[in-house]
CSV table of C-alpha atoms in Angstrom, one decimal:
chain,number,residue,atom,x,y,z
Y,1,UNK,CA,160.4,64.2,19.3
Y,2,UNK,CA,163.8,65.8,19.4
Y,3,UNK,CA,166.6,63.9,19.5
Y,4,UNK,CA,169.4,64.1,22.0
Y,5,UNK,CA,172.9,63.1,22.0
Y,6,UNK,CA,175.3,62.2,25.2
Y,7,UNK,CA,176.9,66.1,25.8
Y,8,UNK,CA,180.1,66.4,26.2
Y,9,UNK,CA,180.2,69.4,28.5
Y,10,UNK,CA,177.5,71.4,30.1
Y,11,UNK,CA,177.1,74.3,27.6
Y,12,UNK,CA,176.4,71.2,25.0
Y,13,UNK,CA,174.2,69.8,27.5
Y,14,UNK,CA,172.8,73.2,27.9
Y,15,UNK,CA,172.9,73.6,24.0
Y,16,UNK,CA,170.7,70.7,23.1
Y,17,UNK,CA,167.8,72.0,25.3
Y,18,UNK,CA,167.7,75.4,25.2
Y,19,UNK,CA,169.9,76.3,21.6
Y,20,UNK,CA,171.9,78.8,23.5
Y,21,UNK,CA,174.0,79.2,20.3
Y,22,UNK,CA,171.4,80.2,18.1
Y,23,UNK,CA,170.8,82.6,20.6
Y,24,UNK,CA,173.5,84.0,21.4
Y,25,UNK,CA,173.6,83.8,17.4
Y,26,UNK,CA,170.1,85.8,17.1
Y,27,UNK,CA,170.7,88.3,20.1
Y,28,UNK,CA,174.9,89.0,19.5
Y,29,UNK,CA,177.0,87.9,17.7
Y,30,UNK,CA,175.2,87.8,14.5
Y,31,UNK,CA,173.2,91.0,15.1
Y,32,UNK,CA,175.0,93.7,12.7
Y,33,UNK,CA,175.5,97.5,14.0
Y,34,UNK,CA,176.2,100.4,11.5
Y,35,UNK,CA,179.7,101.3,12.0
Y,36,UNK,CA,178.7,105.1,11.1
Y,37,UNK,CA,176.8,106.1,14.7
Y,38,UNK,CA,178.2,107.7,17.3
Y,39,UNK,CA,178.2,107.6,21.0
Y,40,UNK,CA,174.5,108.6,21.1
Y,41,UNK,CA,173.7,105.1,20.1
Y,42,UNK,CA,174.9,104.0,23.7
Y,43,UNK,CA,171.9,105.7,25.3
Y,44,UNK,CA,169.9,102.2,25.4
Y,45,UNK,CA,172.6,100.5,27.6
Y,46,UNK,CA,172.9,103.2,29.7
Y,47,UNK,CA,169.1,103.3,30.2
Y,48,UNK,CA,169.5,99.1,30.8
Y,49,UNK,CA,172.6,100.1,33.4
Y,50,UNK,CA,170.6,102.4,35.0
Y,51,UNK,CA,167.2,100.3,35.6
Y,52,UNK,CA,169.7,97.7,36.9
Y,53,UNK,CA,170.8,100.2,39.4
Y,54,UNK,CA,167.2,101.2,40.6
Y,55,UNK,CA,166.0,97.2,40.7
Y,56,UNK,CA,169.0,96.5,43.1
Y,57,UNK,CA,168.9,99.6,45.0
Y,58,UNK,CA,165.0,99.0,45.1
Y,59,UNK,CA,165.3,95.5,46.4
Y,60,UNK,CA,167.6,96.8,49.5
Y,61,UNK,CA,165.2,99.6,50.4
Y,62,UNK,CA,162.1,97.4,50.3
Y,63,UNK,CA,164.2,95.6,53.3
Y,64,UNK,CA,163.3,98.1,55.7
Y,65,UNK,CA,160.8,100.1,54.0
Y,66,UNK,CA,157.5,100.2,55.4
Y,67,UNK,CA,154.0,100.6,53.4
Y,68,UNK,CA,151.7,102.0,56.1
Y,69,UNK,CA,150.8,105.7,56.6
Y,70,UNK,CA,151.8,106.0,59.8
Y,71,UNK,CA,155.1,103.9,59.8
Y,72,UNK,CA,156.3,104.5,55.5
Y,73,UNK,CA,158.1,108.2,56.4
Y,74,UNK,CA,160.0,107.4,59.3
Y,75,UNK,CA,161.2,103.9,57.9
Y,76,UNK,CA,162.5,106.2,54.8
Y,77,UNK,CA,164.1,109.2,56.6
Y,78,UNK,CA,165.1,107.7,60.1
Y,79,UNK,CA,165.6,103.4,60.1
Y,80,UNK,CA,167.1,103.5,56.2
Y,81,UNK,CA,168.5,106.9,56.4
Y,82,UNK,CA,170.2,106.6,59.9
Y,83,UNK,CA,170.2,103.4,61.6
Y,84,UNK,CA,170.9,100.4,58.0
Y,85,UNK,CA,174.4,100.6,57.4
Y,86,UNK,CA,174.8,102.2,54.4
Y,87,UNK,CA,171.1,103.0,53.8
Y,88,UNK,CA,171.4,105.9,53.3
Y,89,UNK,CA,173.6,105.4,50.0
Y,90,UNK,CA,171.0,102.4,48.9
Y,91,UNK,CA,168.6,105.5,48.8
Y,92,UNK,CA,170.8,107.9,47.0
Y,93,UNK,CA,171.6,105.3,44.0
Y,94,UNK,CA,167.7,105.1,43.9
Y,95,UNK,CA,166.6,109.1,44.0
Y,96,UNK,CA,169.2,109.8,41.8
Y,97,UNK,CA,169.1,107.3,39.4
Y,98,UNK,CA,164.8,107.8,39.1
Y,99,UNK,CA,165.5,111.1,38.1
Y,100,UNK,CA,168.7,110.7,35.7
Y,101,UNK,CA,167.3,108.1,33.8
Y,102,UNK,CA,164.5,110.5,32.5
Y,103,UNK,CA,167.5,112.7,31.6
Y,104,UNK,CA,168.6,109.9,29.5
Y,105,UNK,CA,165.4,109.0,27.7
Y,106,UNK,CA,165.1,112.3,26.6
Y,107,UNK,CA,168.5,112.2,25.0
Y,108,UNK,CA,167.3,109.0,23.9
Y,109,UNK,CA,164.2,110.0,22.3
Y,110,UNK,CA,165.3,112.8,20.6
Y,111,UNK,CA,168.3,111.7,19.4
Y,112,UNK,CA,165.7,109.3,17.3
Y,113,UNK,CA,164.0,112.1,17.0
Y,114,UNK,CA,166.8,114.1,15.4
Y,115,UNK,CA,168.2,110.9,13.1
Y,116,UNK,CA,164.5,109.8,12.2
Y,117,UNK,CA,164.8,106.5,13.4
Y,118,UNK,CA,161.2,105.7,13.7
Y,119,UNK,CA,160.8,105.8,10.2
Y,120,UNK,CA,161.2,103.2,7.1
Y,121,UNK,CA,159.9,100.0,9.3
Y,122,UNK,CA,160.7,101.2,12.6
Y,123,UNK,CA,157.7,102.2,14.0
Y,124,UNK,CA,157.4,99.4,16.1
Y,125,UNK,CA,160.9,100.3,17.8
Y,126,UNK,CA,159.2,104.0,18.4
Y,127,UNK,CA,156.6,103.0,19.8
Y,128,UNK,CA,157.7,100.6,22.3
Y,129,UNK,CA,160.6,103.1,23.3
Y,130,UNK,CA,157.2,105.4,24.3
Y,131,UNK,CA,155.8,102.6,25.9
Y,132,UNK,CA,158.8,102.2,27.6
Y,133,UNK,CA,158.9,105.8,28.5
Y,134,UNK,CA,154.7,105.7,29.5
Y,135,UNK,CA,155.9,102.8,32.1
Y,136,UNK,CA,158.9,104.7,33.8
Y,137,UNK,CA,156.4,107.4,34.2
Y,138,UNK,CA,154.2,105.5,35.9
Y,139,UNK,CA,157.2,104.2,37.8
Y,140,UNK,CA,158.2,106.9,39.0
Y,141,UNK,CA,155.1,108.6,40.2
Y,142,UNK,CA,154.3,105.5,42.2
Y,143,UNK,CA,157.5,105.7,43.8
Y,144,UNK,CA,157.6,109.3,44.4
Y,145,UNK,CA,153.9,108.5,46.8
Y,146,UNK,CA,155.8,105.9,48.6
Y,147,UNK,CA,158.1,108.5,51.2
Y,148,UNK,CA,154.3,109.6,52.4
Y,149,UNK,CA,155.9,113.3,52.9
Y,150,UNK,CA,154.0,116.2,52.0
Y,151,UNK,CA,155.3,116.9,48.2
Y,152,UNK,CA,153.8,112.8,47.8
Y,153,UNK,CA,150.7,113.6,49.3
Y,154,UNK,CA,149.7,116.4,47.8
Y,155,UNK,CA,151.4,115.2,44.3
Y,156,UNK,CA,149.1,112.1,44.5
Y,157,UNK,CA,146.0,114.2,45.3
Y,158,UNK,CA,146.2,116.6,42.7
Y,159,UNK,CA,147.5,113.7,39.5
Y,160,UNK,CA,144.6,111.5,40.9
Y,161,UNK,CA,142.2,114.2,40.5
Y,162,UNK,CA,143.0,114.7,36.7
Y,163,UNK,CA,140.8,111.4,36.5
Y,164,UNK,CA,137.8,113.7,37.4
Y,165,UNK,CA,137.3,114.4,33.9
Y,166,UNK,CA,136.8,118.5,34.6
Y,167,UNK,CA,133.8,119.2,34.0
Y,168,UNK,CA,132.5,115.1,33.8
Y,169,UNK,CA,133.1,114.9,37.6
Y,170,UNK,CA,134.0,111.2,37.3
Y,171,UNK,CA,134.8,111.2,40.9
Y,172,UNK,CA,133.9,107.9,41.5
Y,173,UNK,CA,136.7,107.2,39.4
Y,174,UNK,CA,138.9,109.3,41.1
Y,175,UNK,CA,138.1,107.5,44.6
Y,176,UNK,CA,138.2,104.4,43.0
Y,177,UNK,CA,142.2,104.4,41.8
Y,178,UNK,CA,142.3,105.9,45.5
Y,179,UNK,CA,140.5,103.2,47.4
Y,180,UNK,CA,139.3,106.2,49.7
Y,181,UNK,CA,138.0,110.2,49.2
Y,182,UNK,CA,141.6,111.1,49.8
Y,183,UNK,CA,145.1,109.3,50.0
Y,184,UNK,CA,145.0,107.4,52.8
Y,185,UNK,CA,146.4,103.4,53.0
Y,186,UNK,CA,144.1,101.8,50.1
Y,187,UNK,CA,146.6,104.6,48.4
Y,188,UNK,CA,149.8,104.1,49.6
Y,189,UNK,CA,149.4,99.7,49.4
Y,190,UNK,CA,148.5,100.1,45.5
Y,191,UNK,CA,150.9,102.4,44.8
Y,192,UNK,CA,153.4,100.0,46.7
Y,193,UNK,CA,152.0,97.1,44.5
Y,194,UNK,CA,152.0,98.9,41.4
Y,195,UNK,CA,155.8,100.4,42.2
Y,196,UNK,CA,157.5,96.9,43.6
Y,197,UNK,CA,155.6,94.6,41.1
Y,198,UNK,CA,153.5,95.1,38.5
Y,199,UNK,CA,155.2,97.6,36.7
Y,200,UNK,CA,158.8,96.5,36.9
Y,201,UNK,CA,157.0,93.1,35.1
Y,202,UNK,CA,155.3,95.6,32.2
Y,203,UNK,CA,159.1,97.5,31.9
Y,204,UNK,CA,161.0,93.9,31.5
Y,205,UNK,CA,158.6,92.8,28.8
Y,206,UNK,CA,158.8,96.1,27.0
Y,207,UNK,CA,162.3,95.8,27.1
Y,208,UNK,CA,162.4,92.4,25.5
Y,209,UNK,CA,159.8,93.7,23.0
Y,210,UNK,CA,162.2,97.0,22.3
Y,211,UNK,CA,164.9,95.0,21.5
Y,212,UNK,CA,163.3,92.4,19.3
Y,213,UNK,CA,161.8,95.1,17.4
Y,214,UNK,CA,165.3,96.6,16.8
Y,215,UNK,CA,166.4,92.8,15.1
Y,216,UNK,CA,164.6,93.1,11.6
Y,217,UNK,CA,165.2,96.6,10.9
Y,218,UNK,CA,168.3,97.1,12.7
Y,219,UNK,CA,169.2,100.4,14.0
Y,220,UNK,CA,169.2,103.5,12.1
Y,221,UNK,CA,172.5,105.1,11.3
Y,222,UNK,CA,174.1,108.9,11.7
Y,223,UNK,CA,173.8,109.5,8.1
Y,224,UNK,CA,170.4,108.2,7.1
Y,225,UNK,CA,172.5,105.8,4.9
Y,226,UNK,CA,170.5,102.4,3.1
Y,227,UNK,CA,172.5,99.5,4.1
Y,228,UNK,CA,172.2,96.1,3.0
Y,229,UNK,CA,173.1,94.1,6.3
Y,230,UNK,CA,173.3,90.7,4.6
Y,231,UNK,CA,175.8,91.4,2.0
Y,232,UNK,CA,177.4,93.7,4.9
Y,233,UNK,CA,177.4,91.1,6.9
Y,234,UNK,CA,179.0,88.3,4.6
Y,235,UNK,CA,181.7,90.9,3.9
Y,236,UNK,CA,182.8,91.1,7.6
Y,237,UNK,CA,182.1,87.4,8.4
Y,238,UNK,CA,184.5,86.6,5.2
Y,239,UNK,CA,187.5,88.6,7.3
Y,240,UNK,CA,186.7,92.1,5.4
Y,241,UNK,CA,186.0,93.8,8.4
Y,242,UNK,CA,188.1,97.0,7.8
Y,243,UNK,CA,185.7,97.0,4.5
Y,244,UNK,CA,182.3,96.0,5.8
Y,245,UNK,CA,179.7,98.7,7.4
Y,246,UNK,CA,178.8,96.7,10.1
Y,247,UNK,CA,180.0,95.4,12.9
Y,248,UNK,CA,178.8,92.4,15.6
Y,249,UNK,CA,176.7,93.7,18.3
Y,250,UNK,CA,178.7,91.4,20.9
Y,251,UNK,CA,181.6,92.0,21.4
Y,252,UNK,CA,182.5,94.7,19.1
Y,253,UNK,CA,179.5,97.2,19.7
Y,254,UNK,CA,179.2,96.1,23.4
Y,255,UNK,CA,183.0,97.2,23.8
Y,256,UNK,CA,182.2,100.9,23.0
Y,257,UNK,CA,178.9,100.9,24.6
Y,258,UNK,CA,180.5,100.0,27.9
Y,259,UNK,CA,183.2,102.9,27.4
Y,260,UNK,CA,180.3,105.0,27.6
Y,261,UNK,CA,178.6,103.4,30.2
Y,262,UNK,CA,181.8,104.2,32.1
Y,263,UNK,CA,182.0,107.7,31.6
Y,264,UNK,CA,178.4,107.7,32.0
Y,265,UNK,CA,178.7,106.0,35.6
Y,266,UNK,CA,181.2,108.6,36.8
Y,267,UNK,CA,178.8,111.5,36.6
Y,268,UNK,CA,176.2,109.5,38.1
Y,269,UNK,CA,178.8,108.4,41.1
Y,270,UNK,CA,179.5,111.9,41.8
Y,271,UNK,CA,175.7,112.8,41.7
Y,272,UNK,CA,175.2,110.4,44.2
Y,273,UNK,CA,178.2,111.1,46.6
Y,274,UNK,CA,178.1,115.2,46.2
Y,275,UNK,CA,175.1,116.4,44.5
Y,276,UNK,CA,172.0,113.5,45.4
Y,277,UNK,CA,169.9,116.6,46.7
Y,278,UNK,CA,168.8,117.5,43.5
Y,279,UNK,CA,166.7,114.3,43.3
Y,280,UNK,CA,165.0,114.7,46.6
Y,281,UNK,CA,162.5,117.6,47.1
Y,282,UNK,CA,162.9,119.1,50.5
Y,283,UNK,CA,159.0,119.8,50.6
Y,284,UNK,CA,158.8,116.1,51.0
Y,285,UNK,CA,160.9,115.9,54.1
Y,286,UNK,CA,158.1,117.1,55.8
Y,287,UNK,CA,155.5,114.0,56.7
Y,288,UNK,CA,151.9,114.3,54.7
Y,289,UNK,CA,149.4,116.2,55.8
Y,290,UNK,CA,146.1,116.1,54.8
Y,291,UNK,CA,145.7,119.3,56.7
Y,292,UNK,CA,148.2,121.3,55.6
Y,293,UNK,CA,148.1,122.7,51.5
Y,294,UNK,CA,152.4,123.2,50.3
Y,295,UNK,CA,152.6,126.7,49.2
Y,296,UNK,CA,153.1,125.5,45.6
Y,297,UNK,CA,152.5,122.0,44.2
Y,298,UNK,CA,154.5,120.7,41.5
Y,299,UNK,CA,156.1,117.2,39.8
Y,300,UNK,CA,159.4,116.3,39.3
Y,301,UNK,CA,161.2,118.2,36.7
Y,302,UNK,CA,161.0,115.1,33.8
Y,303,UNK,CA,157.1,115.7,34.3
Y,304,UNK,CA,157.1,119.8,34.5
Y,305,UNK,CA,156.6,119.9,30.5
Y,306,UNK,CA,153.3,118.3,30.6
Y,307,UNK,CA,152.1,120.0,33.7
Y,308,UNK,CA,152.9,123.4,32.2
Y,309,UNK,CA,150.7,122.2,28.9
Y,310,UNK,CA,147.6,121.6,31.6
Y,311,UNK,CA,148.0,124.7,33.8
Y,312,UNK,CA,148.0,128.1,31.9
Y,313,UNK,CA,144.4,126.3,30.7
Y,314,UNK,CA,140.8,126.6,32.2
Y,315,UNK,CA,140.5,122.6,33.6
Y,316,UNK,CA,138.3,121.2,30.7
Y,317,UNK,CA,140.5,122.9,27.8
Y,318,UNK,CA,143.7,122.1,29.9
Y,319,UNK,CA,143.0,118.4,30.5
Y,320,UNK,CA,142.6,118.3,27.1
Y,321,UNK,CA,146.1,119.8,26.2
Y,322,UNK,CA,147.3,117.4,28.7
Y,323,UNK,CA,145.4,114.3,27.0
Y,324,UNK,CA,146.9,115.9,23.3
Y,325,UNK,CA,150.4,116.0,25.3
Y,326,UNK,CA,150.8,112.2,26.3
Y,327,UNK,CA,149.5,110.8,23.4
Y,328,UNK,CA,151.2,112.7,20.5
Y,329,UNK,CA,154.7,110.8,20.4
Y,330,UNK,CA,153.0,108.2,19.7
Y,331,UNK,CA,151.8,109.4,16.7
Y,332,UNK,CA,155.2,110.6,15.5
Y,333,UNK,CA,155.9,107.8,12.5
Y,334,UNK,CA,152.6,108.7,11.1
Y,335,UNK,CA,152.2,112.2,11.4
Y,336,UNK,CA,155.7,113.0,10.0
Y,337,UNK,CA,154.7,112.4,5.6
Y,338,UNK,CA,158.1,113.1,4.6
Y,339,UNK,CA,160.2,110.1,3.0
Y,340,UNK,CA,163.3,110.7,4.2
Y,341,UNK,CA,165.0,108.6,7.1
Y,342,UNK,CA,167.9,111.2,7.6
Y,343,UNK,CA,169.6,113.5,10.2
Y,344,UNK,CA,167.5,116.3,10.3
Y,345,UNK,CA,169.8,118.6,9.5
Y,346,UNK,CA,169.1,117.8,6.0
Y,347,UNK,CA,165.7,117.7,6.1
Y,348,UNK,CA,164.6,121.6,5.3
Y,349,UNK,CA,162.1,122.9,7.5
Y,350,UNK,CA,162.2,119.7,10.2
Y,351,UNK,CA,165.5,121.0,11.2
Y,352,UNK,CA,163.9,124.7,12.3
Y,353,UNK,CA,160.6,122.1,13.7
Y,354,UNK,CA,162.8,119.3,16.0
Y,355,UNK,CA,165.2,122.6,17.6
Y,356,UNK,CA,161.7,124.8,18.1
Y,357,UNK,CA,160.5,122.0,19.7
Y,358,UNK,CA,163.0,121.0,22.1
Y,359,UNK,CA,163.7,124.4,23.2
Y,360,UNK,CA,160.6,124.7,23.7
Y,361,UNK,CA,159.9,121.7,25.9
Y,362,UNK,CA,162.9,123.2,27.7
Y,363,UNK,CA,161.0,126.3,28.2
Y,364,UNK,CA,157.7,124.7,29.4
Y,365,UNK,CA,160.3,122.6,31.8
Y,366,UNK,CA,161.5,125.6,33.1
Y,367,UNK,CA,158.5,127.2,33.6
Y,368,UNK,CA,156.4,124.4,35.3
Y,369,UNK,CA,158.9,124.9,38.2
Y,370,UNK,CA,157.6,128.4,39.1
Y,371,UNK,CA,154.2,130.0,40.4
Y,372,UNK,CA,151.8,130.7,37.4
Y,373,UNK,CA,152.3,134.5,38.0
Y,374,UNK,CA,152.7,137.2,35.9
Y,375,UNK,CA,155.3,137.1,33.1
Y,376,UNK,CA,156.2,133.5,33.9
Y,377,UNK,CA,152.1,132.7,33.5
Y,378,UNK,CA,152.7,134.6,30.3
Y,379,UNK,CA,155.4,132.5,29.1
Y,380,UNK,CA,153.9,129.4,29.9
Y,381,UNK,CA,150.9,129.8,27.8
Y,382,UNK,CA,152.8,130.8,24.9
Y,383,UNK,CA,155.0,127.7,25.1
Y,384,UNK,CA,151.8,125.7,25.5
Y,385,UNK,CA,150.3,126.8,22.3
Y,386,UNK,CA,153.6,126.4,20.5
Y,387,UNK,CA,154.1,122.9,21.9
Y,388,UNK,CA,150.7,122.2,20.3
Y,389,UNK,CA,151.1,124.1,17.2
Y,390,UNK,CA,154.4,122.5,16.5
Y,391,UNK,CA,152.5,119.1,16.3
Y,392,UNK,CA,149.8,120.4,14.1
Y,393,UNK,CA,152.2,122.0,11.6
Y,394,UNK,CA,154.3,118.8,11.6
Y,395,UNK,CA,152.2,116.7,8.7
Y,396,UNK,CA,152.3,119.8,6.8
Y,397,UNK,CA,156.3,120.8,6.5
Y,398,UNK,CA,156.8,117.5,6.2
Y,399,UNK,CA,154.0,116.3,3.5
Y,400,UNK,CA,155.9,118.5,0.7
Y,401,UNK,CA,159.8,117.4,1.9
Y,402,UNK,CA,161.7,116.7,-1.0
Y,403,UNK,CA,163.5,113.6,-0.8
Y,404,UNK,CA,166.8,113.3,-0.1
């Protein structure tokens, strides 16, 4: 049984039950950073900032929002927008902040990309960061259905049929997830579950499980440097701290994280005050209609990558690309032979393979935007095929990487 002694104040009180030192021992003060990173390193707390905004902007909108076909668009666009003081800023904060922190993961994800950081015992970090990025995916598709305008409608129809199979009609599948042969309320109530609930649960333990996998292997660094973080860490806690590599996550790290984070919130600020119509799709400001096909159906732009890698396809051979497209980042830490945990602009042939393949995702972006005609149709194939030959080629440029 443990034994307890009469506290003297309530953090030893708190202290003896819950060890809030050795936590705050575990989680901050005694987890070392690499003084040699720079401001891309911050990405993660933005990210944290960010989710923080959508849960708070999220729990004001689901005030007044309403999850029934016939009631969910005018709740959004007339009693939040126009009659809830201040709704209508609640509902900018959220729409811009859905679609900004995809900007960020990317920069996130390829700045480990760039710096190898899923390498040399972090592969679990990797591959909870793409969990992580599977779950705000899912996030924000549910949420895009929940407005019930047209764009939502016809956005839901055409992902849900992707469970079809092609050429496997599984539509039983497909009106399963739907609870109905078409979007109707079966839809829009699991999509609200799924959006308000369950997956803000799955993000908060990814979360928890990104950053414990970060606390044995510690973050990478800008220049692929070994570092020993005990001795490191005995240097700074012995007052060397000008000498010492590292430094304390809390306060030291936190300090120039939230610098960031400031400069950071500005531009989102003035997204959401002067620019917030770039989040919002003025398709969907029409209400759904089952009736009524939009000229040209497409996702938000964080999705228009993959969607360009299932459309320049026939539907068996496209759903496939698709498939090959969500699951291959997962595969990164494996499929990457080469030894060296370094920036990759000293890796040899890795360097020409991560900027071919973020200007190309930049490309297939781009062109998921705009009708599948003619030269853009063009395009779009071509950037398909490099997106997947990039992938195949990887294991082989890598295999023979000298080490560094």
């Amino acid at each position: 049984m443990a034994h307890f002694t009469k506290a003297t104040s309530l953090h030893d009180w708190l202290n003896q039950r819950l060890a809030i030192d050795t936590l705050r021992r575990v989680l901050a003060t005694e987890y070392w950073i690499p003084k040699n990173i720079n401001f891309l390193w911050a990405m993660g707390m933005v990210l944290a900032i960010t989710f923080g905004l959508l849960l708070i902007s999220g729990i004001f909108l689901l005030m007044y929002y309403q999850p029934n076909v016939n009631l969910a668009f005018d709740s959004v666009n007339y009693t939040i927008m126009q009659e809830v003081g201040y709704g209508w800023l609640w509902r900018h904060v959220h729409g811009v902040a859905a679609s900004v922190v995809f900007l960020v993961i990317y920069i996130h994800m390829f700045t480990g990309i760039y710096y190898g950081s899923y390498k040399n015992g972090r592969e679990i970090i990797w591959l909870s960061g793409m969990l992580l990025f599977v779950a705000f995916s899912a996030e924000a598709f549910s949420g895009y259905m929940l407005p019930w305008g047209q764009m939502s409608y016809w956005a839901g129809m055409v992902i849900t049929n992707l469970f079809s199979g092609g050429s496997l009609h599984a539509d039983g599948l497909v009106e399963w997830i739907r609870g109905d042969y078409v979007p109707a309320q079966a839809f829009l109530n699991r999509f609200f579950m799924l959006h308000v609930l369950l997956i803000p649960l799955v993000i908060l333990g990814l979360i928890g499980l990104h950053f414990g996998a970060l606390r044995i292997p510690h973050v990478n660094n800008q220049d692929g440097e070994e570092i020993d973080f005990d001795a490191e860490a005995k240097k700074y806690l012995s007052g060397d701290k000008a000498g010492s590599k590292v430094i304390r996550f809390a306060n030291d790290f936190m300090s120039k994280d939230m610098m960031v984070v400031g400069i950071y919130l500005i531009f989102f600020f003035y997204l959401v005050f002067y620019h917030y119509d770039f989040a919002m799709d003025p398709v969907n400001f029409d209400p759904a209609n089952g009736l009524k096909t939009p000229t040209h159906i497409y996702p938000e732009w964080y999705f228009l990558w993959s969607y360009e890698i299932l459309r320049p396809f026939s539907t068996n051979v496209g759903l496939i690309a698709f498939a090959f497209a969500q699951v291959i980042f997962f595969m990164l830490p494996f499929l990457d032979r080469s030894p060296n945990a370094v920036p990759a602009s000293r890796r040899g042939l890795f360097k020409y393979w991560f900027w071919a393949m973020l200007i190309d995702m930049i490309i297939l972006t781009a062109m998921g935007k705009v009708p599948p005609e003619g030269l853009f149709s063009t395009i779009g194939l071509y950037a398909a095929l490099t997106f997947i030959g990039l992938w195949i080629a990887l294991p082989f440029i890598t295999k023979f990487e000298k080490k560094v």
